[in-house]
Amino acid sequence: MLTEIIRAVAGALKESGATEVYSAFDAYPMERKGAGYFTLVSTGGLECTAPVYSTTTVYLPYKAKAEIMVTAPESENMAKLYSYYDSKVAPAIDKLTDLNGRLTKLSIKQDSNIGRLVLTAEVTVSGIRRIERSTE
């Protein structure tokens, strides 16, 4: 379920024009992600509530935190990074209708390990997963 959430968020980001979108599960080193903007999508947790059963389907309500981390080029300032977020990432969050996406936290800080600004958006997503039951 976590990979499905990451795929859905990454897909919405790409549709909104975000460049170089990667999953937290990729094995690409930092150098291959480029010197420009790149976006990393991960999850911060998953909570499932009691399933609802029908004769043919199990409905599993869930809530999860998706983290979207946008890394700016070395020379970019905070205003340009936020402008990129506002034009590429924020519209993607609004388009997460299937996941009921809602922004819950936004921060920008300098990553001292790579010498670049990183904007982190935490989005709460929720939905219901349908699982077909075996009839045998």
GROMACS .gro file of N, CA and C in nm:
model
  408
    1MET      N    1   0.082  -0.118   0.000
    1MET     CA    2   0.000   0.000   0.000
    1MET      C    3   0.088   0.126   0.000
    2LEU      N    4   0.202   0.123   0.069
    2LEU     CA    5   0.291   0.238   0.073
    2LEU      C    6   0.345   0.273  -0.065
    3THR      N    7   0.383   0.171  -0.141
    3THR     CA    8   0.435   0.198  -0.275
    3THR      C    9   0.326   0.254  -0.366
    4GLU      N   10   0.202   0.212  -0.347
    4GLU     CA   11   0.091   0.266  -0.425
    4GLU      C   12   0.070   0.414  -0.395
    5ILE      N   13   0.083   0.452  -0.269
    5ILE     CA   14   0.069   0.593  -0.231
    5ILE      C   15   0.182   0.674  -0.292
    6ILE      N   16   0.304   0.624  -0.283
    6ILE     CA   17   0.419   0.695  -0.341
    6ILE      C   18   0.401   0.710  -0.492
    7ARG      N   19   0.357   0.604  -0.560
    7ARG     CA   20   0.335   0.612  -0.705
    7ARG      C   21   0.229   0.715  -0.741
    8ALA      N   22   0.121   0.719  -0.663
    8ALA     CA   23   0.013   0.814  -0.691
    8ALA      C   24   0.061   0.958  -0.671
    9VAL      N   25   0.135   0.985  -0.565
    9VAL     CA   26   0.186   1.120  -0.540
    9VAL      C   27   0.288   1.158  -0.647
   10ALA      N   28   0.379   1.068  -0.679
   10ALA     CA   29   0.480   1.095  -0.782
   10ALA      C   30   0.414   1.120  -0.918
   11GLY      N   31   0.311   1.043  -0.951
   11GLY     CA   32   0.238   1.064  -1.076
   11GLY      C   33   0.172   1.200  -1.082
   12ALA      N   34   0.111   1.243  -0.972
   12ALA     CA   35   0.048   1.375  -0.968
   12ALA      C   36   0.152   1.485  -0.983
   13LEU      N   37   0.269   1.466  -0.922
   13LEU     CA   38   0.376   1.565  -0.936
   13LEU      C   39   0.424   1.576  -1.080
   14LYS      N   40   0.442   1.463  -1.146
   14LYS     CA   41   0.486   1.465  -1.286
   14LYS      C   42   0.383   1.531  -1.375
   15GLU      N   43   0.255   1.503  -1.351
   15GLU     CA   44   0.148   1.565  -1.429
   15GLU      C   45   0.145   1.717  -1.411
   16SER      N   46   0.187   1.764  -1.293
   16SER     CA   47   0.188   1.908  -1.266
   16SER      C   48   0.315   1.976  -1.315
   17GLY      N   49   0.405   1.900  -1.376
   17GLY     CA   50   0.525   1.959  -1.434
   17GLY      C   51   0.650   1.953  -1.349
   18ALA      N   52   0.645   1.882  -1.236
   18ALA     CA   53   0.766   1.867  -1.155
   18ALA      C   54   0.868   1.783  -1.232
   19THR      N   55   0.992   1.823  -1.224
   19THR     CA   56   1.098   1.751  -1.296
   19THR      C   57   1.174   1.660  -1.200
   20GLU      N   58   1.229   1.555  -1.256
   20GLU     CA   59   1.315   1.465  -1.179
   20GLU      C   60   1.249   1.420  -1.048
   21VAL      N   61   1.139   1.344  -1.060
   21VAL     CA   62   1.066   1.294  -0.943
   21VAL      C   63   1.113   1.151  -0.916
   22TYR      N   64   1.153   1.125  -0.792
   22TYR     CA   65   1.206   0.994  -0.753
   22TYR      C   66   1.130   0.940  -0.632
   23SER      N   67   1.125   0.809  -0.623
   23SER     CA   68   1.067   0.740  -0.507
   23SER      C   69   1.174   0.725  -0.400
   24ALA      N   70   1.131   0.718  -0.276
   24ALA     CA   71   1.224   0.694  -0.167
   24ALA      C   72   1.288   0.557  -0.178
   25PHE      N   73   1.227   0.468  -0.257
   25PHE     CA   74   1.279   0.333  -0.270
   25PHE      C   75   1.376   0.316  -0.386
   26ASP      N   76   1.407   0.425  -0.458
   26ASP     CA   77   1.502   0.411  -0.568
   26ASP      C   78   1.645   0.399  -0.512
   27ALA      N   79   1.734   0.353  -0.595
   27ALA     CA   80   1.872   0.335  -0.550
   27ALA      C   81   1.967   0.430  -0.623
   28TYR      N   82   1.911   0.537  -0.680
   28TYR     CA   83   1.996   0.631  -0.753
   28TYR      C   84   2.078   0.716  -0.655
   29PRO      N   85   2.208   0.727  -0.680
   29PRO     CA   86   2.289   0.815  -0.595
   29PRO      C   87   2.255   0.962  -0.622
   30MET      N   88   2.288   1.046  -0.529
   30MET     CA   89   2.259   1.189  -0.539
   30MET      C   90   2.312   1.250  -0.670
   31GLU      N   91   2.428   1.208  -0.713
   31GLU     CA   92   2.490   1.264  -0.833
   31GLU      C   93   2.405   1.239  -0.958
   32ARG      N   94   2.333   1.128  -0.962
   32ARG     CA   95   2.249   1.096  -1.079
   32ARG      C   96   2.117   1.171  -1.080
   33LYS      N   97   2.082   1.233  -0.969
   33LYS     CA   98   1.955   1.305  -0.961
   33LYS      C   99   1.966   1.445  -1.019
   34GLY      N  100   2.085   1.487  -1.053
   34GLY     CA  101   2.103   1.613  -1.126
   34GLY      C  102   2.134   1.732  -1.038
   35ALA      N  103   2.179   1.836  -1.106
   35ALA     CA  104   2.216   1.959  -1.039
   35ALA      C  105   2.099   2.056  -1.028
   36GLY      N  106   1.990   2.029  -1.100
   36GLY     CA  107   1.872   2.115  -1.095
   36GLY      C  108   1.778   2.072  -0.983
   37TYR      N  109   1.653   2.111  -0.996
   37TYR     CA  110   1.552   2.069  -0.899
   37TYR      C  111   1.528   1.919  -0.913
   38PHE      N  112   1.513   1.852  -0.799
   38PHE     CA  113   1.463   1.716  -0.801
   38PHE      C  114   1.374   1.694  -0.680
   39THR      N  115   1.281   1.602  -0.694
   39THR     CA  116   1.181   1.579  -0.591
   39THR      C  117   1.183   1.433  -0.548
   40LEU      N  118   1.181   1.412  -0.417
   40LEU     CA  119   1.181   1.278  -0.359
   40LEU      C  120   1.050   1.259  -0.285
   41VAL      N  121   0.982   1.148  -0.311
   41VAL     CA  122   0.854   1.118  -0.247
   41VAL      C  123   0.873   0.997  -0.156
   42SER      N  124   0.831   1.011  -0.030
   42SER     CA  125   0.839   0.900   0.065
   42SER      C  126   0.715   0.900   0.153
   43THR      N  127   0.706   0.802   0.240
   43THR     CA  128   0.595   0.797   0.335
   43THR      C  129   0.651   0.801   0.476
   44GLY      N  130   0.573   0.863   0.565
   44GLY     CA  131   0.616   0.875   0.702
   44GLY      C  132   0.537   0.789   0.798
   45GLY      N  133   0.445   0.712   0.749
   45GLY     CA  134   0.367   0.626   0.836
   45GLY      C  135   0.235   0.587   0.773
   46LEU      N  136   0.178   0.480   0.822
   46LEU     CA  137   0.052   0.429   0.770
   46LEU      C  138  -0.030   0.378   0.887
   47GLU      N  139  -0.156   0.417   0.887
   47GLU     CA  140  -0.248   0.372   0.991
   47GLU      C  141  -0.372   0.315   0.924
   48CYS      N  142  -0.404   0.192   0.955
   48CYS     CA  143  -0.526   0.129   0.902
   48CYS      C  144  -0.625   0.112   1.016
   49THR      N  145  -0.751   0.134   0.985
   49THR     CA  146  -0.856   0.113   1.086
   49THR      C  147  -0.924  -0.021   1.059
   50ALA      N  148  -1.026  -0.051   1.137
   50ALA     CA  149  -1.093  -0.181   1.126
   50ALA      C  150  -1.151  -0.201   0.986
   51PRO      N  151  -1.126  -0.317   0.927
   51PRO     CA  152  -1.180  -0.345   0.794
   51PRO      C  153  -1.331  -0.363   0.798
   52VAL      N  154  -1.393  -0.339   0.684
   52VAL     CA  155  -1.536  -0.361   0.667
   52VAL      C  156  -1.550  -0.473   0.565
   53TYR      N  157  -1.625  -0.577   0.601
   53TYR     CA  158  -1.638  -0.695   0.517
   53TYR      C  159  -1.773  -0.698   0.446
   54SER      N  160  -1.769  -0.737   0.320
   54SER     CA  161  -1.892  -0.771   0.248
   54SER      C  162  -1.871  -0.914   0.198
   55THR      N  163  -1.967  -0.967   0.127
   55THR     CA  164  -1.955  -1.106   0.083
   55THR      C  165  -1.840  -1.126  -0.017
   56THR      N  166  -1.808  -1.025  -0.095
   56THR     CA  167  -1.705  -1.041  -0.198
   56THR      C  168  -1.583  -0.950  -0.181
   57THR      N  169  -1.592  -0.852  -0.090
   57THR     CA  170  -1.486  -0.752  -0.080
   57THR      C  171  -1.457  -0.718   0.065
   58VAL      N  172  -1.331  -0.686   0.091
   58VAL     CA  173  -1.290  -0.629   0.220
   58VAL      C  174  -1.251  -0.485   0.192
   59TYR      N  175  -1.307  -0.391   0.268
   59TYR     CA  176  -1.274  -0.249   0.255
   59TYR      C  177  -1.185  -0.212   0.373
   60LEU      N  178  -1.067  -0.159   0.343
   60LEU     CA  179  -0.969  -0.128   0.446
   60LEU      C  180  -0.941   0.023   0.447
   61PRO      N  181  -1.002   0.097   0.539
   61PRO     CA  182  -0.975   0.242   0.549
   61PRO      C  183  -0.832   0.266   0.600
   62TYR      N  184  -0.767   0.367   0.545
   62TYR     CA  185  -0.630   0.397   0.588
   62TYR      C  186  -0.605   0.547   0.588
   63LYS      N  187  -0.501   0.586   0.662
   63LYS     CA  188  -0.451   0.723   0.662
   63LYS      C  189  -0.299   0.712   0.665
   64ALA      N  190  -0.231   0.793   0.584
   64ALA     CA  191  -0.086   0.788   0.578
   64ALA      C  192  -0.030   0.929   0.563
   65LYS      N  193   0.099   0.942   0.593
   65LYS     CA  194   0.168   1.068   0.571
   65LYS      C  195   0.263   1.049   0.454
   66ALA      N  196   0.248   1.132   0.354
   66ALA     CA  197   0.341   1.133   0.241
   66ALA      C  198   0.431   1.255   0.258
   67GLU      N  199   0.560   1.235   0.232
   67GLU     CA  200   0.654   1.345   0.239
   67GLU      C  201   0.707   1.374   0.100
   68ILE      N  202   0.701   1.500   0.063
   68ILE     CA  203   0.751   1.545  -0.067
   68ILE      C  204   0.868   1.639  -0.037
   69MET      N  205   0.988   1.599  -0.078
   69MET     CA  206   1.107   1.679  -0.052
   69MET      C  207   1.162   1.731  -0.185
   70VAL      N  208   1.161   1.863  -0.200
   70VAL     CA  209   1.211   1.927  -0.322
   70VAL      C  210   1.348   1.984  -0.290
   71THR      N  211   1.449   1.941  -0.365
   71THR     CA  212   1.585   1.990  -0.347
   71THR      C  213   1.615   2.090  -0.458
   72ALA      N  214   1.661   2.207  -0.418
   72ALA     CA  215   1.691   2.314  -0.513
   72ALA      C  216   1.834   2.303  -0.564
   73PRO      N  217   1.862   2.364  -0.679
   73PRO     CA  218   2.001   2.372  -0.724
   73PRO      C  219   2.085   2.450  -0.622
   74GLU      N  220   2.215   2.433  -0.625
   74GLU     CA  221   2.303   2.497  -0.527
   74GLU      C  222   2.287   2.648  -0.522
   75SER      N  223   2.268   2.711  -0.635
   75SER     CA  224   2.265   2.858  -0.639
   75SER      C  225   2.129   2.919  -0.610
   76GLU      N  226   2.025   2.838  -0.592
   76GLU     CA  227   1.890   2.891  -0.573
   76GLU      C  228   1.869   2.944  -0.432
   77ASN      N  229   1.783   3.047  -0.424
   77ASN     CA  230   1.749   3.102  -0.292
   77ASN      C  231   1.611   3.050  -0.250
   78MET      N  232   1.572   3.086  -0.129
   78MET     CA  233   1.448   3.035  -0.072
   78MET      C  234   1.325   3.081  -0.151
   79ALA      N  235   1.327   3.203  -0.199
   79ALA     CA  236   1.212   3.256  -0.274
   79ALA      C  237   1.190   3.177  -0.403
   80LYS      N  238   1.297   3.143  -0.474
   80LYS     CA  239   1.284   3.067  -0.598
   80LYS      C  240   1.239   2.924  -0.570
   81LEU      N  241   1.288   2.866  -0.462
   81LEU     CA  242   1.246   2.730  -0.425
   81LEU      C  243   1.097   2.729  -0.393
   82TYR      N  244   1.051   2.828  -0.316
   82TYR     CA  245   0.909   2.832  -0.283
   82TYR      C  246   0.825   2.857  -0.410
   83SER      N  247   0.876   2.939  -0.501
   83SER     CA  248   0.805   2.963  -0.626
   83SER      C  249   0.790   2.833  -0.707
   84TYR      N  250   0.896   2.752  -0.708
   84TYR     CA  251   0.890   2.622  -0.775
   84TYR      C  252   0.783   2.534  -0.708
   85TYR      N  253   0.783   2.531  -0.575
   85TYR     CA  254   0.683   2.456  -0.501
   85TYR      C  255   0.542   2.503  -0.537
   86ASP      N  256   0.524   2.634  -0.537
   86ASP     CA  257   0.392   2.692  -0.561
   86ASP      C  258   0.340   2.661  -0.701
   87SER      N  259   0.430   2.650  -0.799
   87SER     CA  260   0.384   2.625  -0.936
   87SER      C  261   0.380   2.478  -0.975
   88LYS      N  262   0.461   2.392  -0.911
   88LYS     CA  263   0.470   2.251  -0.952
   88LYS      C  264   0.415   2.153  -0.848
   89VAL      N  265   0.439   2.179  -0.721
   89VAL     CA  266   0.404   2.082  -0.617
   89VAL      C  267   0.265   2.107  -0.559
   90ALA      N  268   0.236   2.231  -0.524
   90ALA     CA  269   0.105   2.263  -0.465
   90ALA      C  270  -0.012   2.220  -0.553
   91PRO      N  271  -0.007   2.244  -0.687
   91PRO     CA  272  -0.117   2.194  -0.770
   91PRO      C  273  -0.130   2.042  -0.768
   92ALA      N  274  -0.019   1.972  -0.755
   92ALA     CA  275  -0.023   1.825  -0.748
   92ALA      C  276  -0.093   1.780  -0.621
   93ILE      N  277  -0.066   1.847  -0.511
   93ILE     CA  278  -0.132   1.812  -0.384
   93ILE      C  279  -0.282   1.832  -0.397
   94ASP      N  280  -0.321   1.941  -0.463
   94ASP     CA  281  -0.464   1.967  -0.483
   94ASP      C  282  -0.530   1.860  -0.571
   95LYS      N  283  -0.452   1.796  -0.659
   95LYS     CA  284  -0.506   1.695  -0.750
   95LYS      C  285  -0.513   1.556  -0.688
   96LEU      N  286  -0.473   1.540  -0.565
   96LEU     CA  287  -0.475   1.408  -0.500
   96LEU      C  288  -0.615   1.376  -0.449
   97THR      N  289  -0.714   1.390  -0.535
   97THR     CA  290  -0.853   1.367  -0.494
   97THR      C  291  -0.878   1.221  -0.459
   98ASP      N  292  -0.813   1.129  -0.529
   98ASP     CA  293  -0.832   0.987  -0.498
   98ASP      C  294  -0.777   0.952  -0.360
   99LEU      N  295  -0.678   1.027  -0.316
   99LEU     CA  296  -0.616   1.001  -0.187
   99LEU      C  297  -0.658   1.101  -0.079
  100ASN      N  298  -0.746   1.193  -0.113
  100ASN     CA  299  -0.789   1.296  -0.018
  100ASN      C  300  -0.669   1.366   0.045
  101GLY      N  301  -0.578   1.416  -0.038
  101GLY     CA  302  -0.456   1.480   0.010
  101GLY      C  303  -0.480   1.614   0.076
  102ARG      N  304  -0.405   1.638   0.186
  102ARG     CA  305  -0.419   1.764   0.260
  102ARG      C  306  -0.282   1.800   0.316
  103LEU      N  307  -0.234   1.920   0.285
  103LEU     CA  308  -0.105   1.967   0.334
  103LEU      C  309  -0.113   1.989   0.484
  104THR      N  310  -0.019   1.931   0.560
  104THR     CA  311  -0.021   1.948   0.705
  104THR      C  312   0.105   2.016   0.759
  105LYS      N  313   0.213   2.019   0.679
  105LYS     CA  314   0.336   2.081   0.728
  105LYS      C  315   0.422   2.121   0.609
  106LEU      N  316   0.488   2.235   0.620
  106LEU     CA  317   0.576   2.283   0.514
  106LEU      C  318   0.697   2.347   0.579
  107SER      N  319   0.817   2.308   0.536
  107SER     CA  320   0.939   2.367   0.592
  107SER      C  321   1.046   2.376   0.484
  108ILE      N  322   1.135   2.472   0.500
  108ILE     CA  323   1.250   2.488   0.412
  108ILE      C  324   1.372   2.500   0.500
  109LYS      N  325   1.475   2.422   0.468
  109LYS     CA  326   1.599   2.434   0.543
  109LYS      C  327   1.718   2.397   0.455
  110GLN      N  328   1.834   2.439   0.497
  110GLN     CA  329   1.958   2.408   0.428
  110GLN      C  330   2.005   2.270   0.471
  111ASP      N  331   2.030   2.182   0.374
  111ASP     CA  332   2.086   2.050   0.404
  111ASP      C  333   2.237   2.065   0.401
  112SER      N  334   2.299   2.059   0.518
  112SER     CA  335   2.444   2.082   0.527
  112SER      C  336   2.525   1.970   0.461
  113ASN      N  337   2.467   1.853   0.446
  113ASN     CA  338   2.539   1.742   0.382
  113ASN      C  339   2.560   1.765   0.232
  114ILE      N  340   2.464   1.829   0.168
  114ILE     CA  341   2.473   1.849   0.023
  114ILE      C  342   2.487   1.995  -0.016
  115GLY      N  343   2.473   2.086   0.080
  115GLY     CA  344   2.488   2.228   0.054
  115GLY      C  345   2.376   2.287  -0.032
  116ARG      N  346   2.254   2.233  -0.017
  116ARG     CA  347   2.142   2.281  -0.097
  116ARG      C  348   2.019   2.300  -0.009
  117LEU      N  349   1.930   2.389  -0.051
  117LEU     CA  350   1.804   2.409   0.019
  117LEU      C  351   1.709   2.294  -0.013
  118VAL      N  352   1.635   2.250   0.089
  118VAL     CA  353   1.537   2.143   0.071
  118VAL      C  354   1.404   2.189   0.132
  119LEU      N  355   1.300   2.184   0.050
  119LEU     CA  356   1.165   2.214   0.096
  119LEU      C  357   1.096   2.080   0.122
  120THR      N  358   1.038   2.066   0.241
  120THR     CA  359   0.967   1.942   0.275
  120THR      C  360   0.821   1.974   0.299
  121ALA      N  361   0.734   1.907   0.224
  121ALA     CA  362   0.589   1.921   0.241
  121ALA      C  363   0.537   1.788   0.293
  122GLU      N  364   0.468   1.792   0.404
  122GLU     CA  365   0.407   1.671   0.459
  122GLU      C  366   0.258   1.676   0.426
  123VAL      N  367   0.210   1.570   0.365
  123VAL     CA  368   0.072   1.563   0.319
  123VAL      C  369   0.006   1.442   0.384
  124THR      N  370  -0.108   1.464   0.445
  124THR     CA  371  -0.186   1.353   0.498
  124THR      C  372  -0.278   1.304   0.388
  125VAL      N  373  -0.271   1.176   0.359
  125VAL     CA  374  -0.359   1.116   0.258
  125VAL      C  375  -0.444   1.009   0.326
  126SER      N  376  -0.563   0.991   0.274
  126SER     CA  377  -0.651   0.887   0.329
  126SER      C  378  -0.734   0.829   0.217
  127GLY      N  379  -0.784   0.712   0.243
  127GLY     CA  380  -0.866   0.646   0.142
  127GLY      C  381  -0.914   0.512   0.191
  128ILE      N  382  -0.969   0.436   0.100
  128ILE     CA  383  -1.018   0.301   0.131
  128ILE      C  384  -0.963   0.207   0.025
  129ARG      N  385  -0.894   0.106   0.070
  129ARG     CA  386  -0.843   0.005  -0.023
  129ARG      C  387  -0.944  -0.109  -0.031
  130ARG      N  388  -0.972  -0.153  -0.153
  130ARG     CA  389  -1.066  -0.262  -0.174
  130ARG      C  390  -0.988  -0.390  -0.205
  131ILE      N  391  -1.018  -0.495  -0.133
  131ILE     CA  392  -0.952  -0.624  -0.153
  131ILE      C  393  -1.058  -0.728  -0.180
  132GLU      N  394  -1.048  -0.793  -0.295
  132GLU     CA  395  -1.146  -0.896  -0.330
  132GLU      C  396  -1.125  -1.019  -0.242
  133ARG      N  397  -1.236  -1.074  -0.193
  133ARG     CA  398  -1.231  -1.194  -0.111
  133ARG      C  399  -1.242  -1.316  -0.200
  134SER      N  400  -1.179  -1.421  -0.158
  134SER     CA  401  -1.188  -1.547  -0.230
  134SER      C  402  -1.325  -1.606  -0.208
  135THR      N  403  -1.383  -1.660  -0.315
  135THR     CA  404  -1.516  -1.720  -0.304
  135THR      C  405  -1.508  -1.871  -0.281
  136GLU      N  406  -1.390  -1.922  -0.269
  136GLU     CA  407  -1.373  -2.068  -0.249
  136GLU      C  408  -1.365  -2.102  -0.104
   0.00000   0.00000   0.00000
